[in-house]
CSV table of C-alpha atoms in Angstrom, one decimal:
chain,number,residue,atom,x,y,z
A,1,UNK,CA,2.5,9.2,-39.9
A,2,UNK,CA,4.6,11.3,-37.9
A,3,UNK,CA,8.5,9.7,-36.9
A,4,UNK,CA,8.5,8.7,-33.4
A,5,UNK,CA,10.9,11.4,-30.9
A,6,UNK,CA,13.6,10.3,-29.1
A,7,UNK,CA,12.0,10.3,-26.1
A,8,UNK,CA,9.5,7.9,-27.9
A,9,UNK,CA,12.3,5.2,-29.0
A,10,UNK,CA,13.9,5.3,-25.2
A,11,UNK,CA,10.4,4.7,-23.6
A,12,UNK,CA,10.3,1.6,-26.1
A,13,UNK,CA,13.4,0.3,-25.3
A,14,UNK,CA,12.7,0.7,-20.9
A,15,UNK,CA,9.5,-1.0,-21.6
A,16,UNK,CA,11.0,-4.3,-23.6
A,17,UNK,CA,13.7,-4.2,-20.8
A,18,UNK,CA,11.6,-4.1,-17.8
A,19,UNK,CA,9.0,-6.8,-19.7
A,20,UNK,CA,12.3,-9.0,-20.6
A,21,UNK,CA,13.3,-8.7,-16.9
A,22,UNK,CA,9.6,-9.4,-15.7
A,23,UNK,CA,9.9,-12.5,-17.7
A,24,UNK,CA,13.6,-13.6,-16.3
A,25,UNK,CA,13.0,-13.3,-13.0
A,26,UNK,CA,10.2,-15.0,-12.7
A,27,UNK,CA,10.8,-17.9,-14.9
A,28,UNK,CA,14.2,-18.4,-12.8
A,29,UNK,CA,12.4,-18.0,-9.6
A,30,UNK,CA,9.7,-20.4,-10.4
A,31,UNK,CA,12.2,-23.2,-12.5
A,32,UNK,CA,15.2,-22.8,-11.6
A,33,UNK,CA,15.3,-21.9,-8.1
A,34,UNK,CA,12.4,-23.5,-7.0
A,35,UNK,CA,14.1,-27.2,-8.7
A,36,UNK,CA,17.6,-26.1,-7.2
A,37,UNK,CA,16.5,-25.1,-3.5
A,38,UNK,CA,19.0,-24.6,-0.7
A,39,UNK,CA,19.6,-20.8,-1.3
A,40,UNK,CA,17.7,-20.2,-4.3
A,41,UNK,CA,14.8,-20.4,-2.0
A,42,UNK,CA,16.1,-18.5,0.7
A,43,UNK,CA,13.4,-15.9,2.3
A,44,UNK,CA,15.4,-12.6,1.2
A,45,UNK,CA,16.8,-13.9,-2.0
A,46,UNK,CA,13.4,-15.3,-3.2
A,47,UNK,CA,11.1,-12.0,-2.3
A,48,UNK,CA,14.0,-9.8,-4.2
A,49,UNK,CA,13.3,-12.0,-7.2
A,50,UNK,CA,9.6,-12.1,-7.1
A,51,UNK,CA,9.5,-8.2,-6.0
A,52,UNK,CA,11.5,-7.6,-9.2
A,53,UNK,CA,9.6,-10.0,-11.5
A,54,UNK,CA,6.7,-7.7,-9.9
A,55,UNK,CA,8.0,-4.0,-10.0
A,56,UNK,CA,9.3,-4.6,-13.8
A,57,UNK,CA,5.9,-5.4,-15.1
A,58,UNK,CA,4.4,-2.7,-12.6
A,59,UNK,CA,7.3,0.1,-14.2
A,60,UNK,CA,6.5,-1.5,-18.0
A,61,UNK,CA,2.4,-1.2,-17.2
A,62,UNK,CA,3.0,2.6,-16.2
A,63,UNK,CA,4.8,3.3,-19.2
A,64,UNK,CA,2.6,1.5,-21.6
A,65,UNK,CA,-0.5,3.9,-20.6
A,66,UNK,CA,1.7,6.9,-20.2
A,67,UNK,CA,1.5,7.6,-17.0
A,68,UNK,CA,3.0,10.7,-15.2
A,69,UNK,CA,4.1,8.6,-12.5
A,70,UNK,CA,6.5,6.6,-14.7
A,71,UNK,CA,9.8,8.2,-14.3
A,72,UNK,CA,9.1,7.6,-10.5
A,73,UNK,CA,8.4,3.8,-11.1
A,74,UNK,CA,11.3,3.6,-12.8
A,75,UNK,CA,13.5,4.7,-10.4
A,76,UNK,CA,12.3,2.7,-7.8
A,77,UNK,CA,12.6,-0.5,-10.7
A,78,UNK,CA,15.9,0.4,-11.0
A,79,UNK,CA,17.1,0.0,-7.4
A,80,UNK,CA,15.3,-3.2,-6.9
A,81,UNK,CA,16.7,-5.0,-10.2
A,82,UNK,CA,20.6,-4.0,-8.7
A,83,UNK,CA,19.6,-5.3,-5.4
A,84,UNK,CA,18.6,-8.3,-7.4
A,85,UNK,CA,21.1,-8.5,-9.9
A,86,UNK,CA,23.9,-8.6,-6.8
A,87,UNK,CA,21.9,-11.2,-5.0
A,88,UNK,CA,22.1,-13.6,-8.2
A,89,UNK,CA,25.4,-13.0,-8.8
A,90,UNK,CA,25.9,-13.9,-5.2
A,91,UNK,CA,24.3,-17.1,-4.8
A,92,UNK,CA,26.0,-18.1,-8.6
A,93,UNK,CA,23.9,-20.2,-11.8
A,94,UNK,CA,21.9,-17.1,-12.8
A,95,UNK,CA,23.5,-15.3,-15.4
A,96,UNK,CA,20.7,-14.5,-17.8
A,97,UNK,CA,19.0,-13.2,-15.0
A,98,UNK,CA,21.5,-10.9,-13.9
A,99,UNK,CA,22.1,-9.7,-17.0
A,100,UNK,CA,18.1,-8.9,-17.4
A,101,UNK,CA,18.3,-6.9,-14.7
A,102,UNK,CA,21.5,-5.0,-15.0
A,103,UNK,CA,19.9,-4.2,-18.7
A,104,UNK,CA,16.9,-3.1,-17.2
A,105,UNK,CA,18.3,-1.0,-14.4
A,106,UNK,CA,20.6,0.9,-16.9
A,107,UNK,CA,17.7,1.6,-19.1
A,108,UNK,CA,15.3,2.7,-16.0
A,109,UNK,CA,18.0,5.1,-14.7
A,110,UNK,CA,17.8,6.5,-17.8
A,111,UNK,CA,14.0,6.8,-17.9
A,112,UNK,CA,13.6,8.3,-14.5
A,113,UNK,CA,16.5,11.1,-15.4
A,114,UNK,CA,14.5,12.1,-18.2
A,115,UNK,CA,11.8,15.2,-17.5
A,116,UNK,CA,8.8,14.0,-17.9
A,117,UNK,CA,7.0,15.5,-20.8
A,118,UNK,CA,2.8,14.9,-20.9
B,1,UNK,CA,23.5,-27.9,-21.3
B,2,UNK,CA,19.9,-29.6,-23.0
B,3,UNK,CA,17.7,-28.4,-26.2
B,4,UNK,CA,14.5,-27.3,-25.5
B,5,UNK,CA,12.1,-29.3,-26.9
B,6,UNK,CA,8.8,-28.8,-29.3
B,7,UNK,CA,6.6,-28.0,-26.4
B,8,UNK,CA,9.4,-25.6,-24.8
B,9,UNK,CA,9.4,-23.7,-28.2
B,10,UNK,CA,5.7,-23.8,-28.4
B,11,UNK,CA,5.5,-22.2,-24.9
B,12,UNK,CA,7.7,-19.3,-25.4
B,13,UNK,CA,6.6,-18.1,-28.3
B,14,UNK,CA,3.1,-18.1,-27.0
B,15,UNK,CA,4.1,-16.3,-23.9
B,16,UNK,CA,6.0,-13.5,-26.0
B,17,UNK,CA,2.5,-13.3,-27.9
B,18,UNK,CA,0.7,-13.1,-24.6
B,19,UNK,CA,3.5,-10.3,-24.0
B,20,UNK,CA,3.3,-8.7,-26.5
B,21,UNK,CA,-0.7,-8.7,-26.8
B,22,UNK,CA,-0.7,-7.3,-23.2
B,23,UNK,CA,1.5,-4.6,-24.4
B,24,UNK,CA,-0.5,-3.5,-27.6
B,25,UNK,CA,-4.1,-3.3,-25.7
B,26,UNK,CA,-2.5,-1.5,-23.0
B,27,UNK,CA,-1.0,1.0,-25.0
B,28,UNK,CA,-4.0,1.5,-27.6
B,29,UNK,CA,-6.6,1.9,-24.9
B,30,UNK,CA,-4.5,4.2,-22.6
B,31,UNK,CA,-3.6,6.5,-25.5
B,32,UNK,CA,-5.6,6.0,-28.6
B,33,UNK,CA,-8.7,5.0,-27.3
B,34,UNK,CA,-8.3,8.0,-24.8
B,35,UNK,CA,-7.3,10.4,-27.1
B,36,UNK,CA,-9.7,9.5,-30.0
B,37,UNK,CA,-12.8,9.4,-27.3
B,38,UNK,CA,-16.4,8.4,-29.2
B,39,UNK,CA,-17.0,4.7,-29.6
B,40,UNK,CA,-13.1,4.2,-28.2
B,41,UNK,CA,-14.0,4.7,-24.9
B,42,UNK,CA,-17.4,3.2,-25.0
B,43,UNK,CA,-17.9,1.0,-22.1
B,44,UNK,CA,-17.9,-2.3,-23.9
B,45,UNK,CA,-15.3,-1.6,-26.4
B,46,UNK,CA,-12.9,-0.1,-23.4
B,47,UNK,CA,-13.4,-2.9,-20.9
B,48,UNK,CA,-12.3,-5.8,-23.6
B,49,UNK,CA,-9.3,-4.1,-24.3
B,50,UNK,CA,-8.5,-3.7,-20.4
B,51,UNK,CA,-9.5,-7.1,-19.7
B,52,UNK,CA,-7.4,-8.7,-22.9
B,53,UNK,CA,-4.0,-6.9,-21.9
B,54,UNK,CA,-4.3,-8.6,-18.2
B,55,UNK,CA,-5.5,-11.9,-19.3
B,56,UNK,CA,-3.2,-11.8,-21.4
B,57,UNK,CA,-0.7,-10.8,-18.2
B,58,UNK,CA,-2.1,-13.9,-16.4
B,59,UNK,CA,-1.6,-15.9,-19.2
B,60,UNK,CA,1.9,-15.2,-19.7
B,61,UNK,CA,2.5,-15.6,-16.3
B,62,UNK,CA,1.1,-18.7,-15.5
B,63,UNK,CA,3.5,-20.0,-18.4
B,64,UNK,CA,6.3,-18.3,-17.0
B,65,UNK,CA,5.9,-20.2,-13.1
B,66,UNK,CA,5.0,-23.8,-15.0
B,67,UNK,CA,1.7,-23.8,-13.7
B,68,UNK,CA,-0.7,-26.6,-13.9
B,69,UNK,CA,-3.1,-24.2,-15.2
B,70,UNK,CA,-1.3,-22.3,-18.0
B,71,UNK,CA,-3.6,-24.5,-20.7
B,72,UNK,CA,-6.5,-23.5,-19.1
B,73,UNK,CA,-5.5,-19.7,-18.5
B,74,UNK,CA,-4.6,-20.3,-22.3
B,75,UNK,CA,-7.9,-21.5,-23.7
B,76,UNK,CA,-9.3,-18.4,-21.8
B,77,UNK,CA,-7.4,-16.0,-22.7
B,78,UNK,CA,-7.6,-17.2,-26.4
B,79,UNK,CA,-11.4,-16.5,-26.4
B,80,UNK,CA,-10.8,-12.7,-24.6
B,81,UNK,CA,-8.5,-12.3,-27.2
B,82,UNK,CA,-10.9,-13.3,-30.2
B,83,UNK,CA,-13.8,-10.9,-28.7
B,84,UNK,CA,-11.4,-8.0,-28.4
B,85,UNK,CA,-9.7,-8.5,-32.2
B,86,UNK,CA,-13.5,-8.3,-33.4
B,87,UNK,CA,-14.4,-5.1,-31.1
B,88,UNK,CA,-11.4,-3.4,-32.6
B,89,UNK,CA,-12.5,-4.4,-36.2
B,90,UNK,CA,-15.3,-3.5,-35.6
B,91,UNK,CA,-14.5,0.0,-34.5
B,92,UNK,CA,-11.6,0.4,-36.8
B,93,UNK,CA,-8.4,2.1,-37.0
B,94,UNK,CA,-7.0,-0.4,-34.5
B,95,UNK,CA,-5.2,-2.8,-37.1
B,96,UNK,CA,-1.6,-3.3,-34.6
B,97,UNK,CA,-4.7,-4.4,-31.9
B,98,UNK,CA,-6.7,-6.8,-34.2
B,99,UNK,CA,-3.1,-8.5,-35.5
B,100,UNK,CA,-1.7,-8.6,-32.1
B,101,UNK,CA,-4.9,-10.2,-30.6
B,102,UNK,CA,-5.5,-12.8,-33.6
B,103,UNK,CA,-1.9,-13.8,-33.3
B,104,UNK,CA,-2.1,-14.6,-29.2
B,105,UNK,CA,-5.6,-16.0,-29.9
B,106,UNK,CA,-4.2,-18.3,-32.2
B,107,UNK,CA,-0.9,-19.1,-30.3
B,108,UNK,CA,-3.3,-19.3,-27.1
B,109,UNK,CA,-5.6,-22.0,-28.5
B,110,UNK,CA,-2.8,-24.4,-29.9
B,111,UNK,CA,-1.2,-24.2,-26.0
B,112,UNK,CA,-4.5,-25.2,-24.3
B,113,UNK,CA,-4.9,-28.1,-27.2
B,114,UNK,CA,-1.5,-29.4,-25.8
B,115,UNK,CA,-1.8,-31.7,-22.9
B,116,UNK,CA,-0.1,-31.0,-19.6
B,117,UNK,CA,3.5,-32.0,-18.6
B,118,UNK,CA,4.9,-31.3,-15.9
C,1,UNK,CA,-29.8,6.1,-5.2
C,2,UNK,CA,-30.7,3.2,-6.1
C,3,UNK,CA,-30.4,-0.2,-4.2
C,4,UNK,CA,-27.6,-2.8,-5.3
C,5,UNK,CA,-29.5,-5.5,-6.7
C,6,UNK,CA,-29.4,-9.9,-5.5
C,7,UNK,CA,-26.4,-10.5,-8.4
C,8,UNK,CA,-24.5,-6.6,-7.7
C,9,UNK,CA,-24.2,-7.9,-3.9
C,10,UNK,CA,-23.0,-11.9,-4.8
C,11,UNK,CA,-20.2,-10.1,-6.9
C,12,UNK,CA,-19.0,-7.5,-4.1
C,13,UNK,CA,-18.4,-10.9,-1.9
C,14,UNK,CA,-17.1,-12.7,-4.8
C,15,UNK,CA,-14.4,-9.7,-5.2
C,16,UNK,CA,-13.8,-10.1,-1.0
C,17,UNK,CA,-13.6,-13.4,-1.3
C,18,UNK,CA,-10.8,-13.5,-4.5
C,19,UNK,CA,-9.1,-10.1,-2.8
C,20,UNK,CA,-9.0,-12.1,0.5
C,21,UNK,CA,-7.7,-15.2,-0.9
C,22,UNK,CA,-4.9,-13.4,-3.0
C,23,UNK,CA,-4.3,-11.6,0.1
C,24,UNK,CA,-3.6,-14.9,2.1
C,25,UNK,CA,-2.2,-17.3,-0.2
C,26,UNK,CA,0.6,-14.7,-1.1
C,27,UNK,CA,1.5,-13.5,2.3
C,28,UNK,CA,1.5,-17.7,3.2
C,29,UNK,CA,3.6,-18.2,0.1
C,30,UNK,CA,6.3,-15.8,1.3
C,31,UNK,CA,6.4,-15.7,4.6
C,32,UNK,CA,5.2,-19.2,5.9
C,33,UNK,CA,6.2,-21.1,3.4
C,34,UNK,CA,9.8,-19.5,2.6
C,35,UNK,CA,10.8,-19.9,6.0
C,36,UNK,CA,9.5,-23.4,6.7
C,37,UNK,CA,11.2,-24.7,3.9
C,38,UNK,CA,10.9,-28.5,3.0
C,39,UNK,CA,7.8,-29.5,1.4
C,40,UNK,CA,6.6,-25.9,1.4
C,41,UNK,CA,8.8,-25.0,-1.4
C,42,UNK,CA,8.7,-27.8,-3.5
C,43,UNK,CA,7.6,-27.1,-7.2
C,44,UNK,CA,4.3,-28.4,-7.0
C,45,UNK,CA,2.9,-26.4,-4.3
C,46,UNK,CA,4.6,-23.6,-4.4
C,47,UNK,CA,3.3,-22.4,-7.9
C,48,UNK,CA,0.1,-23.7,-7.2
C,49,UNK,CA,0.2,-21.1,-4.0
C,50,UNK,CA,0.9,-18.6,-6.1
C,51,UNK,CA,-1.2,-19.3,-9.5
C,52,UNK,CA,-3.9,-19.4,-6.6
C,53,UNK,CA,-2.7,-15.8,-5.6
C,54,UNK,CA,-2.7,-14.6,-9.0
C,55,UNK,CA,-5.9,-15.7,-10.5
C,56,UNK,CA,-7.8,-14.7,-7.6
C,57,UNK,CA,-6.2,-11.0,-8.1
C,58,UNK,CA,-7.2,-11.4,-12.0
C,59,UNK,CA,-10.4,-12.9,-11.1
C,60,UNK,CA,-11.1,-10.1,-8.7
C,61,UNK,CA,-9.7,-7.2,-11.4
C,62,UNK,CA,-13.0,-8.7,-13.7
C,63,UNK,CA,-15.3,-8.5,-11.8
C,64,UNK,CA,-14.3,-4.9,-10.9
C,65,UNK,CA,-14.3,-3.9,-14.1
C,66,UNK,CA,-17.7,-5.2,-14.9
C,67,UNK,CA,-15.7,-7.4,-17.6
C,68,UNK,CA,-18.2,-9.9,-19.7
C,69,UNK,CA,-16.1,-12.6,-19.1
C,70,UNK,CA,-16.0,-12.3,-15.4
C,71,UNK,CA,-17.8,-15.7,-15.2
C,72,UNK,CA,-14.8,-17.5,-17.1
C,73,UNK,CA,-12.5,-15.9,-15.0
C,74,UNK,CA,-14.4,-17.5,-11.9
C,75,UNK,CA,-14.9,-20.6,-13.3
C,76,UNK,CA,-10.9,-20.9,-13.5
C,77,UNK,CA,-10.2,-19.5,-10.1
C,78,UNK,CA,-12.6,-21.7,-8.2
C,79,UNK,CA,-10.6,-24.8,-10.1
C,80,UNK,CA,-7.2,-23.4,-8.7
C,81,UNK,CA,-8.8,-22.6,-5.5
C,82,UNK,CA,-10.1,-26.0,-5.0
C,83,UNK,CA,-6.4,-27.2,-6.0
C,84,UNK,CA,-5.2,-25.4,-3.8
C,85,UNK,CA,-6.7,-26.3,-0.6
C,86,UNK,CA,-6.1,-29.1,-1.4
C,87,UNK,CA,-2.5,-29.0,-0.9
C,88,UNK,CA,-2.4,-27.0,1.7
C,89,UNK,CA,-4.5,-29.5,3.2
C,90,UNK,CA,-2.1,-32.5,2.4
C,91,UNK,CA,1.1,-30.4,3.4
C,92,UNK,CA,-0.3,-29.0,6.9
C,93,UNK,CA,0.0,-25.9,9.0
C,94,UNK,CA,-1.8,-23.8,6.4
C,95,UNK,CA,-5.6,-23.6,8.0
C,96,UNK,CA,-6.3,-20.2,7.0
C,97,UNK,CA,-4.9,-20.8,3.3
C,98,UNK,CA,-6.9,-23.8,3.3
C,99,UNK,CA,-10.2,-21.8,4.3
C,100,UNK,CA,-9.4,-18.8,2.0
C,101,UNK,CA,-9.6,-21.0,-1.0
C,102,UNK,CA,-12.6,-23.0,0.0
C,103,UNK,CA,-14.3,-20.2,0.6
C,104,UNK,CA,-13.1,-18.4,-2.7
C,105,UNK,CA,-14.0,-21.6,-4.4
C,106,UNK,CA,-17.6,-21.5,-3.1
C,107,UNK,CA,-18.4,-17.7,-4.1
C,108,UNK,CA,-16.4,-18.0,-8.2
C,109,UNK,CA,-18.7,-21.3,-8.3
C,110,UNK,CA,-21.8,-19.3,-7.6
C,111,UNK,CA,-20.9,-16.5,-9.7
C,112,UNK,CA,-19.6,-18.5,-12.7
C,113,UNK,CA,-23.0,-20.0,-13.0
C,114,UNK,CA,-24.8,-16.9,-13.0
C,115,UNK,CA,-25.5,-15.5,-15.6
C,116,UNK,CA,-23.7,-12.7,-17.4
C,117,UNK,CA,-26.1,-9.4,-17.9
C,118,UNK,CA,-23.9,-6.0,-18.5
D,1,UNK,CA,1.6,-18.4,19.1
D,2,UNK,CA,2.9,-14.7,18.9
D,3,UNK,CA,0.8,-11.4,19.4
D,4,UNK,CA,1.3,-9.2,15.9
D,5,UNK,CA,3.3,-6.6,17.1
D,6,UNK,CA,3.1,-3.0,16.5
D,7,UNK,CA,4.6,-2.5,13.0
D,8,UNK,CA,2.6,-6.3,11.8
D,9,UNK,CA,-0.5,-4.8,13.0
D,10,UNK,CA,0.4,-0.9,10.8
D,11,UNK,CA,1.2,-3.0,7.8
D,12,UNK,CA,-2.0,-5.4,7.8
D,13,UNK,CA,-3.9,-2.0,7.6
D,14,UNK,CA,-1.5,-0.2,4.9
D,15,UNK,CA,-2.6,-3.5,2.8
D,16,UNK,CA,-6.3,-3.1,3.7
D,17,UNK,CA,-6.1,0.4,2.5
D,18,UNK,CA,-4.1,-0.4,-0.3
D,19,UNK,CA,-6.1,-2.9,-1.6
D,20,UNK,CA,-9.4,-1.4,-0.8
D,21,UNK,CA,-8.4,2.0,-2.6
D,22,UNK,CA,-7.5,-0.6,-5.6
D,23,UNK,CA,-11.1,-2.1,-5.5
D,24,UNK,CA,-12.4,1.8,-5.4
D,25,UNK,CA,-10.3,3.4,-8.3
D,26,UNK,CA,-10.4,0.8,-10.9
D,27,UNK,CA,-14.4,0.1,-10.0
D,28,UNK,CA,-14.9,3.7,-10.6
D,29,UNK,CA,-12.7,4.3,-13.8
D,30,UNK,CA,-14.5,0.8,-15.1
D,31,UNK,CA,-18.2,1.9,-14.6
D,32,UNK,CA,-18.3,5.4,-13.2
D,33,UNK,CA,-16.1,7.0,-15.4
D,34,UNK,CA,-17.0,5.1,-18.0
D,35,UNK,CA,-20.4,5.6,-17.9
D,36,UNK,CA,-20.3,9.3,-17.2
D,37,UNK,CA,-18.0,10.5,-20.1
D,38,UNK,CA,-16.8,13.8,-20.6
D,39,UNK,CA,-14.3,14.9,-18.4
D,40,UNK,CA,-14.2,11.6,-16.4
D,41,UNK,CA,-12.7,9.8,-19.7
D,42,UNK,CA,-10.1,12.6,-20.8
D,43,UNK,CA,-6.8,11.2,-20.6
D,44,UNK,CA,-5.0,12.7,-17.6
D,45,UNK,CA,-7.7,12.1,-15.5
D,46,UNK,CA,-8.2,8.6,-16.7
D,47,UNK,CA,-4.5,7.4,-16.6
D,48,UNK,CA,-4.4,8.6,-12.9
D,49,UNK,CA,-7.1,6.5,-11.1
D,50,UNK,CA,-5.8,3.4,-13.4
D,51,UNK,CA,-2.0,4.2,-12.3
D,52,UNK,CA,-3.3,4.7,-8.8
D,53,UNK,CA,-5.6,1.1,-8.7
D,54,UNK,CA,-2.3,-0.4,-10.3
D,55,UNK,CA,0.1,0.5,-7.8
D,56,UNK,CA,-2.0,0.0,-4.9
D,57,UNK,CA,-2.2,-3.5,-5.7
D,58,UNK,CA,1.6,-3.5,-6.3
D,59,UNK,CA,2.4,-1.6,-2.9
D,60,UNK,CA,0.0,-4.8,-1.4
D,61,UNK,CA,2.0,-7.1,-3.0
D,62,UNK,CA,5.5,-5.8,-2.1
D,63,UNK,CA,3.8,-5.8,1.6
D,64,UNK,CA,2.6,-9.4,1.8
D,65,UNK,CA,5.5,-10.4,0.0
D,66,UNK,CA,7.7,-9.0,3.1
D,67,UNK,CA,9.7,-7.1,0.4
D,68,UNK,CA,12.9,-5.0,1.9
D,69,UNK,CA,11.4,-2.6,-0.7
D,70,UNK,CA,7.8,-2.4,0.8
D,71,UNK,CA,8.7,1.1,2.8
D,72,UNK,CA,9.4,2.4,-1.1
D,73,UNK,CA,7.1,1.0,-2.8
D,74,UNK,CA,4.4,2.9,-0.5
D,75,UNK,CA,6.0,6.0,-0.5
D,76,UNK,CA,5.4,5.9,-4.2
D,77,UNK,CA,1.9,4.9,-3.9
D,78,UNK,CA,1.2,7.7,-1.1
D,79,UNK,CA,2.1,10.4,-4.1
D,80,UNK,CA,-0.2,8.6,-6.7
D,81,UNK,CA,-3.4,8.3,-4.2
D,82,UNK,CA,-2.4,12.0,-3.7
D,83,UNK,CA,-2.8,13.1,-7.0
D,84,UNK,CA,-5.9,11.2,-7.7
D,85,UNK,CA,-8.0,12.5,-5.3
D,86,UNK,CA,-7.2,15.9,-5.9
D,87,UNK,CA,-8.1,14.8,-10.0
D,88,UNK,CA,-11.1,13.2,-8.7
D,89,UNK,CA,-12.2,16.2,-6.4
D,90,UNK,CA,-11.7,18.6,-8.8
D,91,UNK,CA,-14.1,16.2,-11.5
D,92,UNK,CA,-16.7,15.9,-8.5
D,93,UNK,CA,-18.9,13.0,-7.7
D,94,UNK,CA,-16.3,10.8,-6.9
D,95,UNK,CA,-16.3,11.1,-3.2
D,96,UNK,CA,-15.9,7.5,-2.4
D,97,UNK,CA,-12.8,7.4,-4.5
D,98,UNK,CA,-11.5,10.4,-2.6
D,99,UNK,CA,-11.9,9.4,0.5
D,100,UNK,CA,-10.1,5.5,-0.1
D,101,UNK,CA,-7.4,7.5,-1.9
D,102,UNK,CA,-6.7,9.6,1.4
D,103,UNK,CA,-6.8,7.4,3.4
D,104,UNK,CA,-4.8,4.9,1.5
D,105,UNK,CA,-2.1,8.0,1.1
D,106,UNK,CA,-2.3,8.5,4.9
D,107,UNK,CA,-1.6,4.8,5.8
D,108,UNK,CA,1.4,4.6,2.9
D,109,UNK,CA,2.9,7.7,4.4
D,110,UNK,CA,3.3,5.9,7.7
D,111,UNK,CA,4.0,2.7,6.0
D,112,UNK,CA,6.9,5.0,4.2
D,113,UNK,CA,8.4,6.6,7.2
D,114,UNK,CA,8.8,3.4,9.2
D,115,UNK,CA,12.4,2.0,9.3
D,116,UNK,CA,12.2,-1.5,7.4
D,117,UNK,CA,13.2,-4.6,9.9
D,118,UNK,CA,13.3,-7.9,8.0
């Protein structure tokens, strides 16, 4: 059984990040902001969370079967879970969340710097 | 700030095996199966392992945004779950597959026994 | 070539009708709904709008794959479908959400009594 | 009630093609390819048409979802459907898949170089 690479262990580590994120941001989205209201269920505040909740598990999926698309997907995962990350911190109450995807947008950045090898 | 209850705990821990059940067929069928060819990516075998990772998507989902229908999803999924455990037996050298599956099966069919609270 | 059989043609309008319905309830979720606010985004139907959404896609994605447990899937959608015409019916305004998931509801009824040959 | 302006009316047929070239890829890597072997099941071929179906139905998504990230999101999916019908044309007998992925690319590229308006 051969040890896995480096690159191995960070492609790990982006995929548990962008399912952890998946998992947040939708939970919050669907308990939390949907129980609170007022601008928790704002238009652009809601779509950013569900677009996030929706681009992590699309980033995490790509990874998962190796695709040579992923470092792309993970760029583009990255900028939506800062844009979503600042709109939480804005509105207040979702800490976890942010953190989720500030977590999840450092580790993407990485992913989609790294050359992808097939 | 409250303690999650029983059923709280009983929920997560079945969505993280929903997660992580999603994550293992993916990744098996996608590389593995792909890479190993002959009965892996016969079409039987290779749709059960597609269709458990997104049931098991679904599932975890429907958990996540409180639905009404998670214990339903959950009884499904459970029985996708079993089906694909015994195709990867069955075919062998899939042992992270079988245990991942028989543990979301499991956790699957004690959250559809539970009744619904909203 | 040979011609798509009675049961091959039911399923290609049972995947336009759950791709059609996904299609609607989630572009009535986030648009409509969002910006009408009020009893639009209460808990209660607003997951239901979009466990509708996402079974239908799920539902859809088995029957594309030529999954065995396509008829399952169905028989779940059409329950959530049915659910959730209903309250679009009882909130108002949502007509074409309303239809979608009647209409959905009809064709996963059909084709989760059929059944199964691979 | 409103006439769909210009830009509603380009988006409602980005989605179309974006979710028909879904249907397409995944119902042709799930029976087709499947079915055919050989060089329709080796893995860079394979992972393609399933990355392609997958973000398709994301790019939808992030589209009926009025997502601020819906002109990226297709740009990304214009470079996948790219790829995959040049995989699938140089496999052969996949001309249905080629032509939804073109056309699909096509509509995301205009999608793309549209300035997003909330």
């Amino acid at each position: 059984m051969k040890q896995p690479t480096h690159t191995e262990h960070a492609m790990q580590a982006c995929i548990e990040a962008c399912s952890h994120c998946h998992q947040v941001c939708l939970q919050t989205a669907m308990n939390h902001c949907l129980k609170t209201g007022g601008k928790h269920v704002e238009a652009e505040h809601f779509r950013l969370i569900i677009s996030c909740a929706e681009i992590c598990q699309t980033s995490a999926n790509f990874q998962l079967s190796s695709s040579q698309f992923s470092h792309q997907l993970c760029a583009n995962c990255a900028e939506v879970c800062e844009a979503c990350a600042l709109s939480c911190k804005k509105i207040g109450g979702m800490d976890d969340c942010v953190e989720a995807c500030e977590k999840c947008a450092k580790s993407c950045r990485e992913m989609a710097s790294t050359q992808h090898k097939a």
